[in-house]
Tab-separated table of C-alpha atoms in Angstrom:
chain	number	residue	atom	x	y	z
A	1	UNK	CA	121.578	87.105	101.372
A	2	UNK	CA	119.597	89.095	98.706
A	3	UNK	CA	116.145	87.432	98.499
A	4	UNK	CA	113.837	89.586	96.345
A	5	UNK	CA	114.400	93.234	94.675
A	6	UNK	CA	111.995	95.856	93.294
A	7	UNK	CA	113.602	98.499	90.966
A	8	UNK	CA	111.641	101.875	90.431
A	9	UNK	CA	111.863	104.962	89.443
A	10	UNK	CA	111.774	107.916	91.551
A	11	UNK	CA	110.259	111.034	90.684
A	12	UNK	CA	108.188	113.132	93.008
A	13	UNK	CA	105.735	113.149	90.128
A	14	UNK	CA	104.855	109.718	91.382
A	15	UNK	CA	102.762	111.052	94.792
A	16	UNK	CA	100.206	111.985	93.181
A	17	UNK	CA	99.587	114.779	95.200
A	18	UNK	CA	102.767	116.347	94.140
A	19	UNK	CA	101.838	115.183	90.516
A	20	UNK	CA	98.494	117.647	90.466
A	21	UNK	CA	96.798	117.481	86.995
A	22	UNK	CA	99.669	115.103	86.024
A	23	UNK	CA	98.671	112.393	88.082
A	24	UNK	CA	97.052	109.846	85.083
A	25	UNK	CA	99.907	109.949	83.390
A	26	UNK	CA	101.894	107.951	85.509
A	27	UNK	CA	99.016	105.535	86.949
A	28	UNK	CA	100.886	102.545	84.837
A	29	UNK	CA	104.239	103.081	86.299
A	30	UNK	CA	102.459	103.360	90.010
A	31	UNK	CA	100.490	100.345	89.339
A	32	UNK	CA	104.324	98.233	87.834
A	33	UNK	CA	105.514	99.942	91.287
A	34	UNK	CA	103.094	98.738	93.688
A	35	UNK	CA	103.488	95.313	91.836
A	36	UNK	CA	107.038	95.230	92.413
A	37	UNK	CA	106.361	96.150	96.121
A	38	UNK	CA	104.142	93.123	96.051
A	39	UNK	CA	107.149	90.751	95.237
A	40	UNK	CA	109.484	91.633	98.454
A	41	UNK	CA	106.791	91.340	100.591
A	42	UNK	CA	106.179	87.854	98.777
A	43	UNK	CA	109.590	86.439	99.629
A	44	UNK	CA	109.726	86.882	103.659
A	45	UNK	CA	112.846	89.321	104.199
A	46	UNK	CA	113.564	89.769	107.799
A	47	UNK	CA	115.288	93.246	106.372
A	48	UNK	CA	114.238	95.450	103.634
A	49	UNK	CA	116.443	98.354	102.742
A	50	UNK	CA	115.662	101.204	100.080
A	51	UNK	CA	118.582	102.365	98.282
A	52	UNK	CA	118.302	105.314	95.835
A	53	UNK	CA	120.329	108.517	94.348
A	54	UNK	CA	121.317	111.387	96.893
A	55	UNK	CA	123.344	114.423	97.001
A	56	UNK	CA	126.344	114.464	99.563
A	57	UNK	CA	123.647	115.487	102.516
A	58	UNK	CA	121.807	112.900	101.856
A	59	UNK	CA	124.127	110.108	101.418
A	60	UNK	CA	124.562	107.344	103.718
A	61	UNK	CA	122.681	105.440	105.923
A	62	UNK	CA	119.134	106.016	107.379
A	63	UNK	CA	117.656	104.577	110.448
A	64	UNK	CA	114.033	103.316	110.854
A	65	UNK	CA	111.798	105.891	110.756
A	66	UNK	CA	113.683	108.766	109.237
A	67	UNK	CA	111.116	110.884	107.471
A	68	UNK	CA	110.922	112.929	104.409
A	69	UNK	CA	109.098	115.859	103.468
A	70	UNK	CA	107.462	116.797	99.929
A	71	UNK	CA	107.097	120.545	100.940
A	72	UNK	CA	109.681	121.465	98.444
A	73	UNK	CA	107.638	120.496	96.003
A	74	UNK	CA	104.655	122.459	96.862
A	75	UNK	CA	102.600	119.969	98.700
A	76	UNK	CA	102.289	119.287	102.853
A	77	UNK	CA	103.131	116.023	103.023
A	78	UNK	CA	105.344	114.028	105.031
A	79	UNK	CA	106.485	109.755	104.726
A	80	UNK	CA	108.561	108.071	106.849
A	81	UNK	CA	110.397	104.784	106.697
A	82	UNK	CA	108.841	102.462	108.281
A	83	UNK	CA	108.879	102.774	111.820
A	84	UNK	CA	111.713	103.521	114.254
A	85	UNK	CA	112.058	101.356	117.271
A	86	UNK	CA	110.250	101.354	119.936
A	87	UNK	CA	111.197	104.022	122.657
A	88	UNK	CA	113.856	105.508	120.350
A	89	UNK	CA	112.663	109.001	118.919
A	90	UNK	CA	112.560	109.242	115.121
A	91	UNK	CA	115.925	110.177	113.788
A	92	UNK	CA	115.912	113.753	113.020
A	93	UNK	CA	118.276	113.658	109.012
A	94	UNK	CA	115.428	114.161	106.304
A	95	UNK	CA	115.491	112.001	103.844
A	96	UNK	CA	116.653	112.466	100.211
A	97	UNK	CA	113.927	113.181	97.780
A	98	UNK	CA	114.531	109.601	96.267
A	99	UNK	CA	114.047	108.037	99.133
A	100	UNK	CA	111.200	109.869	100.283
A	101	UNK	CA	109.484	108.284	97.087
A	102	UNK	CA	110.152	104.784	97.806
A	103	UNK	CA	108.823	105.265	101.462
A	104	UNK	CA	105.607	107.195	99.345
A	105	UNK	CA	104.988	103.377	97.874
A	106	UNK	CA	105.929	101.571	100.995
A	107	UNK	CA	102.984	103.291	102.486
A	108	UNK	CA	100.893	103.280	99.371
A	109	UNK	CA	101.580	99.573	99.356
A	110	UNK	CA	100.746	99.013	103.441
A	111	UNK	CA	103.700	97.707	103.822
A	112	UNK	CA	104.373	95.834	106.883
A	113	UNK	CA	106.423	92.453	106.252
A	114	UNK	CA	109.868	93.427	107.471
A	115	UNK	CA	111.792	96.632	109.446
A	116	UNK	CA	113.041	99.072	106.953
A	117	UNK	CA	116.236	100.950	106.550
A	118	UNK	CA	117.460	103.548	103.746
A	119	UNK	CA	121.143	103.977	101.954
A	120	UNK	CA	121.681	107.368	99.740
A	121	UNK	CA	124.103	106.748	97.387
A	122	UNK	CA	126.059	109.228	95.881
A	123	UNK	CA	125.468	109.867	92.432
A	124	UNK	CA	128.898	109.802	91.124
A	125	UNK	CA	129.894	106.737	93.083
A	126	UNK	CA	132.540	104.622	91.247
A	127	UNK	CA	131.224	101.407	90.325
A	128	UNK	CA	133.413	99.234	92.765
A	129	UNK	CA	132.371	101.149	95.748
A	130	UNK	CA	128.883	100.351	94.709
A	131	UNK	CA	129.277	97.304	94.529
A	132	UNK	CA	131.046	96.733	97.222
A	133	UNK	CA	128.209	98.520	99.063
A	134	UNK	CA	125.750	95.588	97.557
A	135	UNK	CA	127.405	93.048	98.778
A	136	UNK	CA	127.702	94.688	102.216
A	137	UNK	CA	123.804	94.744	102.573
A	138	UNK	CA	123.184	91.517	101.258
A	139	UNK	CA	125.237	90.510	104.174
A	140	UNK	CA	123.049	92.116	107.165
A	141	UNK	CA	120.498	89.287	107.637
A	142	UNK	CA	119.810	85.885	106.305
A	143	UNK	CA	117.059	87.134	104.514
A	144	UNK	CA	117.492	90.747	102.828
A	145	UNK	CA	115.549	92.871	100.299
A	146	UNK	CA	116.212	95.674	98.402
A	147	UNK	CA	113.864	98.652	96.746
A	148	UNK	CA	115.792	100.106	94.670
A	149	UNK	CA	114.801	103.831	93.031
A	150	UNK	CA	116.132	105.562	90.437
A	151	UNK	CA	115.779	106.857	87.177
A	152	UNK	CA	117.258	106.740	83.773
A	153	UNK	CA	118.346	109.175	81.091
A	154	UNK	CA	116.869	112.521	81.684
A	155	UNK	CA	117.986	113.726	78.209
A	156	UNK	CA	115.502	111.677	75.920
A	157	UNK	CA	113.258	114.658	74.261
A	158	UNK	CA	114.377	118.419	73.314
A	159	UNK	CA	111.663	119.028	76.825
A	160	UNK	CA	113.728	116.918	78.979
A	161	UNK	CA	115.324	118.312	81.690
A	162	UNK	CA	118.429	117.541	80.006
A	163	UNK	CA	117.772	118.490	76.385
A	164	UNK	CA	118.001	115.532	73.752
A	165	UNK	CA	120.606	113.402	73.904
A	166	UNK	CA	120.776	110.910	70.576
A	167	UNK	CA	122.528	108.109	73.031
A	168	UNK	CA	120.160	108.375	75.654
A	169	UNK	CA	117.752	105.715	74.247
A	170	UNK	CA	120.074	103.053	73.858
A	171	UNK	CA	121.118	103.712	77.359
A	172	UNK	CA	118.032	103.345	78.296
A	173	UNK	CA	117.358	100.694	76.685
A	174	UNK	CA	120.675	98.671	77.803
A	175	UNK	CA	119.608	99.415	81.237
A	176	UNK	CA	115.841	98.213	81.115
A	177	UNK	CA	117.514	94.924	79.717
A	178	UNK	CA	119.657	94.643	82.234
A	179	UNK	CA	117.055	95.535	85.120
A	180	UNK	CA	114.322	93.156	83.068
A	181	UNK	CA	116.989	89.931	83.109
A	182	UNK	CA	118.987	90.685	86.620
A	183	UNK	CA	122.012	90.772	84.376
A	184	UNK	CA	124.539	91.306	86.743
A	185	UNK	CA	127.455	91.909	84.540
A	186	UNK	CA	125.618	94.329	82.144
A	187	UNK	CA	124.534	96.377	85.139
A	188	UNK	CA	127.947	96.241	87.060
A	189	UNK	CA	129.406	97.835	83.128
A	190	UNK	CA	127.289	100.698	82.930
A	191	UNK	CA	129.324	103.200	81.916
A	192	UNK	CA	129.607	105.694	85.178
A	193	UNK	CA	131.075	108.917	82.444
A	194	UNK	CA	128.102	108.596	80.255
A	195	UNK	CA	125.425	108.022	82.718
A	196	UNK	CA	126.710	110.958	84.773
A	197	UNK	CA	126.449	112.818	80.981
A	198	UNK	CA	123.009	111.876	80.454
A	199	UNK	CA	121.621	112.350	83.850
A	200	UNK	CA	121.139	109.237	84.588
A	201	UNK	CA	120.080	109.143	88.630
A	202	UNK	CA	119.727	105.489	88.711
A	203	UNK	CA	123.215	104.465	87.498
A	204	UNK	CA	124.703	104.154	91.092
A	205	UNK	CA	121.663	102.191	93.136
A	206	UNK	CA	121.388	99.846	89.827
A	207	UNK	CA	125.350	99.038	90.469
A	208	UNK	CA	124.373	98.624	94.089
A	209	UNK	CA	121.979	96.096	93.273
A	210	UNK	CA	124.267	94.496	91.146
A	211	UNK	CA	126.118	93.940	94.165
A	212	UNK	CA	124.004	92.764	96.828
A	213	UNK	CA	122.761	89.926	93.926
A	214	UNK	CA	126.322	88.341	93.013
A	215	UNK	CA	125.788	84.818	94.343
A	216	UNK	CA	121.961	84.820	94.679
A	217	UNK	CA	120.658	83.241	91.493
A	218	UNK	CA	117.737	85.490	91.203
A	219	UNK	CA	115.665	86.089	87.751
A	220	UNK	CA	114.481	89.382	86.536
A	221	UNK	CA	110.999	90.718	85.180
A	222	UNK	CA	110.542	93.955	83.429
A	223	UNK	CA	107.483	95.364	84.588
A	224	UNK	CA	106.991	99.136	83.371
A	225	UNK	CA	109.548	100.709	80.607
A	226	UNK	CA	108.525	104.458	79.456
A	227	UNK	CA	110.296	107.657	78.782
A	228	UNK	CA	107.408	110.086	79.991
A	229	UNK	CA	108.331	114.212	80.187
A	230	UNK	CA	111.765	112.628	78.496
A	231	UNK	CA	113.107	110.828	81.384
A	232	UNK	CA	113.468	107.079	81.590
A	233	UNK	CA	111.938	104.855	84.060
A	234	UNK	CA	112.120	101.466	84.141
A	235	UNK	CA	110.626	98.926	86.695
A	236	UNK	CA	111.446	95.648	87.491
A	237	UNK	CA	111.110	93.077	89.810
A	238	UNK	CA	113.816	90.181	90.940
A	239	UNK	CA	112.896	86.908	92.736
């Protein structure tokens, strides 16, 4: 059952490494993060799995101890989640970029409560199947919890890597109320068209979520909400 969920966003602007001259602007939305972090480790999972957006190589499950790289973005860094077994060699798939972030604040966070695990979901996964997929991790241990990365509109300035988008606020803005109250049934409706329109990464892993959670009665805070370089990120924390 799902005990405790962090939801963050998941640029590579985050490591501050990768960020560069960047780096203060996103100190608030590190700091939300880390406190969000702070909340699974509060509840005692004997799992904790980080799901976030991925292409259709990166998709899928990862083992403990699958590692990422942030060489693509200029920098010589490498994260890995968590640690794999002992006397098994580290699985060799990379992780996806998302993922790579939320194993970035694992480590920034010390985390060492729980084993973790990684899903990729695909971007333009219908809403049943991620929801479906929810309710299958809430099912691998008695105690499960989920980090959850991914961002929102990417279309919310004429800089944005989308452009401006005139909906993209409200979407935003549905979503962050959704994330901030654990509403289940506003999250589960997020339209998959107009996400996938406004370049919305999170969409999927927020259905996912919405998934695991059916049945587990848990309340929502709204940590961090900001649209910085035009792309919104929202973090929240569920308990």
């Amino acid at each position: 059952m799902l005990v405790a969920a962090a939801v963050c966003p998941c640029p590579p602007l985050l490591v501050p490494e990768v960020a560069a001259g960047a780096g203060p602007e996103l100190d608030a939305a590190r700091k939300a993060c880390l406190d969000a972090v702070g909340v699974l480790a509060a509840a005692k999972p004997e799992l904790l799995i980080v799901a976030g957006p991925a292409g259709p190589d990166g998709d899928g499950p990862f083992a403990p101890g699958s590692a990422g790289s942030f060489s693509g973005f200029g920098v010589g860094l490498t994260v890995r989640l968590g640690d794999a077994p002992a006397g098994s060699p580290a699985p060799e798939r990379p992780l996806p970029a998302s993922l790579a972030v939320g194993a970035w604040l694992l480590g920034r966070a010390r985390w060492d409560s729980a084993p973790v695990e990684g899903l990729g979901v695909g971007e333009t996964l219908p809403a049943d199947r991620c929801l479906g997929a929810g309710a299958g991790l809430a099912a691998r241990a008695e105690r499960v919890a989920l980090l959850v990365m991914g961002d929102g509109s990417a279309c919310r300035t004429v800089k944005a890597p989308g452009y401006l988008d005139e909906r993209a606020a409200a979407f935003d803005a549905a979503a962050a109320r959704a994330l901030g109250s654990a509403d289940l049934a506003a999250l589960s409706a997020l339209d998959e068209s107009l996400a996938y329109e406004l370049k919305a990464a999170g969409r999927a892993p927020w259905q996912v979520l919405a998934g695991a959670a059916r049945g587990a009665g848990l309340g929502g805070r709204l940590l961090y909400e900001d649209a910085p370089y035009g792309v919104g990120y929202a973090v929240a924390a569920w308990s």
